Amino acid sequence: MKKTILITGASSGFGKAAAKLFHTNNWNVIATMRSPEKETELSGLSNVFISKLDVTDKLSIQNAVKEGIEKFGKIDVLVNNAGYGALGALEGATEEQIKQQFDVNFFGLIEVTKAILPGMRQQKSGTIVNVSSVGGRVTFPFSSLYHATKFAVEGLTESMQYELNPFGIRLKIVEPGGYKTEFSGRSMTLFSTDGLDEYQPAFNKFMDMIDHWPMSENIGEVADAIYEAATDGTERLRYPVGHDAAQLIATRQQMDDVDFKKMMIAQTGI
Ligand code: NAP
């Protein structure tokens, strides 16, 4: 019997690449997004059901899950992928920007997971793949809020795997390094620098480092990692992916806090 996957944030980047890969591998795909009316690439693909879902809108989550189950019978895999980065000195972040970063990257992921779990518990099987980041393991300057959300996703996922084990539900964390998607384009939010000139030289150096980061164009690697996590049938929890991710995580593990801070300050030129 065909398996069914629900993916959040399938309008671009990793979410869209994963939707295409699972479709190619003969899965039923519930490709969810905030603006389905703008989607052209996935619409028309057989067994791809495009559904409106904003992770900050509980009703849209419930509707998308209900419609998806009505269409395909059940959901075997959930990929919590929707997310974005809010960068800058924390002092410049408005209350709304702080709340929004957590609402999308963390509380939204929780709401979608809660909507999926009753079905998975009932069928006594399922896999939940949470797209974290290398930034869920390693920190950079001027990214405190983003890291906070991804560290939260890591802790949530690692703990949930215990309580869901008796129901045959597996938890997985995919940790991409830097990839060229809308993440560093239209999706990115920068905090205000008004009245915060003292941060500016260091922030400029950080942004320069980001601009020159060797972002990979091969976003298919992340889709492959999501596919592996969803289908390998193992108890493996974490899937770092990308030329930079494994190296950064290994470096962090080899250094104590003081040495890592020194290295990061030297690397970013702050
Ligand atoms: P992307 O191309 O910007 O895709 C982000 C997706 O999230 C878009 O589909 C966007 O939808 C969606 N989204 C944003 N807010 C949403 C909301 N409230 N409800 C539903 N969907 C929402 O970037 P990406 O790189 O593929 O990012 C996917 C995930 O990978 C994110 O969780 C990100 O943190 C993580 N990640 C990315 C990188 C990287 O270098 N690219 C590295 C590590 C981790 P709209 O089209 O409607 O805006």
PDB file of N, CA and C in Angstrom, residues 2-3 33 50 58 67 70 90 101 114 145 163 165 173 176-177 193 207 240 254 266:
ATOM      1  N   LYS A   2       0.490   2.242  -0.801  1.00  0.00           N
ATOM      2  CA  LYS A   2       1.253   3.485  -0.889  1.00  0.00           C
ATOM      3  C   LYS A   2       1.328   4.181   0.449  1.00  0.00           C
ATOM      4  N   LYS A   3       2.452   4.771   0.759  1.00  0.00           N
ATOM      5  CA  LYS A   3       2.585   5.520   2.006  1.00  0.00           C
ATOM      6  C   LYS A   3       2.313   6.996   1.745  1.00  0.00           C
ATOM      7  N   MET A  33       1.301  24.440   2.357  1.00  0.00           N
ATOM      8  CA  MET A  33       1.951  25.755   2.202  1.00  0.00           C
ATOM      9  C   MET A  33       0.973  26.868   2.558  1.00  0.00           C
ATOM     10  N   ILE A  50      -2.231  19.418  -2.712  1.00  0.00           N
ATOM     11  CA  ILE A  50      -1.720  20.678  -2.175  1.00  0.00           C
ATOM     12  C   ILE A  50      -2.754  21.257  -1.218  1.00  0.00           C
ATOM     13  N   LYS A  58      -3.921  27.530  13.815  1.00  0.00           N
ATOM     14  CA  LYS A  58      -4.328  26.201  14.281  1.00  0.00           C
ATOM     15  C   LYS A  58      -5.426  25.579  13.404  1.00  0.00           C
ATOM     16  N   GLU A  67      -8.196  17.020   5.777  1.00  0.00           N
ATOM     17  CA  GLU A  67      -8.349  16.843   4.321  1.00  0.00           C
ATOM     18  C   GLU A  67      -7.373  15.794   3.786  1.00  0.00           C
ATOM     19  N   GLU A  70      -8.609  12.398   4.758  1.00  0.00           N
ATOM     20  CA  GLU A  70      -9.777  12.054   3.931  1.00  0.00           C
ATOM     21  C   GLU A  70      -9.343  11.611   2.536  1.00  0.00           C
ATOM     22  N   LEU A  90      20.205  40.870  19.373  1.00  0.00           N
ATOM     23  CA  LEU A  90      18.936  40.601  20.067  1.00  0.00           C
ATOM     24  C   LEU A  90      18.262  41.894  20.556  1.00  0.00           C
ATOM     25  N   GLN A 101       9.352  34.399  15.482  1.00  0.00           N
ATOM     26  CA  GLN A 101      10.403  33.405  15.234  1.00  0.00           C
ATOM     27  C   GLN A 101      10.067  32.099  15.971  1.00  0.00           C
ATOM     28  N   LYS A 114       1.061  17.871  17.136  1.00  0.00           N
ATOM     29  CA  LYS A 114      -0.092  17.474  17.960  1.00  0.00           C
ATOM     30  C   LYS A 114      -1.304  17.080  17.107  1.00  0.00           C
ATOM     31  N   LEU A 145      18.260  34.148  18.369  1.00  0.00           N
ATOM     32  CA  LEU A 145      16.859  33.691  18.392  1.00  0.00           C
ATOM     33  C   LEU A 145      16.663  32.459  17.522  1.00  0.00           C
ATOM     34  N   GLU A 163       8.639   9.032  24.771  1.00  0.00           N
ATOM     35  CA  GLU A 163       7.206   8.822  25.058  1.00  0.00           C
ATOM     36  C   GLU A 163       6.451   8.217  23.876  1.00  0.00           C
ATOM     37  N   ASN A 165       7.874   6.010  21.709  1.00  0.00           N
ATOM     38  CA  ASN A 165       8.421   4.689  21.400  1.00  0.00           C
ATOM     39  C   ASN A 165       7.387   3.563  21.561  1.00  0.00           C
ATOM     40  N   ILE A 173      15.723  13.912  13.340  1.00  0.00           N
ATOM     41  CA  ILE A 173      16.132  15.321  13.212  1.00  0.00           C
ATOM     42  C   ILE A 173      17.082  15.438  12.022  1.00  0.00           C
ATOM     43  N   PRO A 176      20.538  20.432   8.294  1.00  0.00           N
ATOM     44  CA  PRO A 176      21.280  20.913   7.122  1.00  0.00           C
ATOM     45  C   PRO A 176      22.308  21.972   7.504  1.00  0.00           C
ATOM     46  N   GLY A 177      23.381  22.016   6.704  1.00  0.00           N
ATOM     47  CA  GLY A 177      24.303  23.155   6.747  1.00  0.00           C
ATOM     48  C   GLY A 177      23.751  24.234   5.833  1.00  0.00           C
ATOM     49  N   THR A 193      18.513  48.138  13.425  1.00  0.00           N
ATOM     50  CA  THR A 193      19.804  48.563  13.993  1.00  0.00           C
ATOM     51  C   THR A 193      19.680  49.998  14.533  1.00  0.00           C
ATOM     52  N   MET A 207      27.734  39.524   8.541  1.00  0.00           N
ATOM     53  CA  MET A 207      26.965  39.430   7.289  1.00  0.00           C
ATOM     54  C   MET A 207      27.893  39.170   6.100  1.00  0.00           C
ATOM     55  N   PRO A 240      22.840  14.953  10.113  1.00  0.00           N
ATOM     56  CA  PRO A 240      23.491  16.167   9.607  1.00  0.00           C
ATOM     57  C   PRO A 240      23.661  16.027   8.100  1.00  0.00           C
ATOM     58  N   GLN A 254      34.740  18.771  19.606  1.00  0.00           N
ATOM     59  CA  GLN A 254      36.141  18.613  20.022  1.00  0.00           C
ATOM     60  C   GLN A 254      36.625  19.750  20.913  1.00  0.00           C
ATOM     61  N   ALA A 266      37.453  34.635  16.163  1.00  0.00           N
ATOM     62  CA  ALA A 266      38.548  34.788  15.188  1.00  0.00           C
ATOM     63  C   ALA A 266      38.021  34.589  13.758  1.00  0.00           C
TER      64      ALA A 266
END
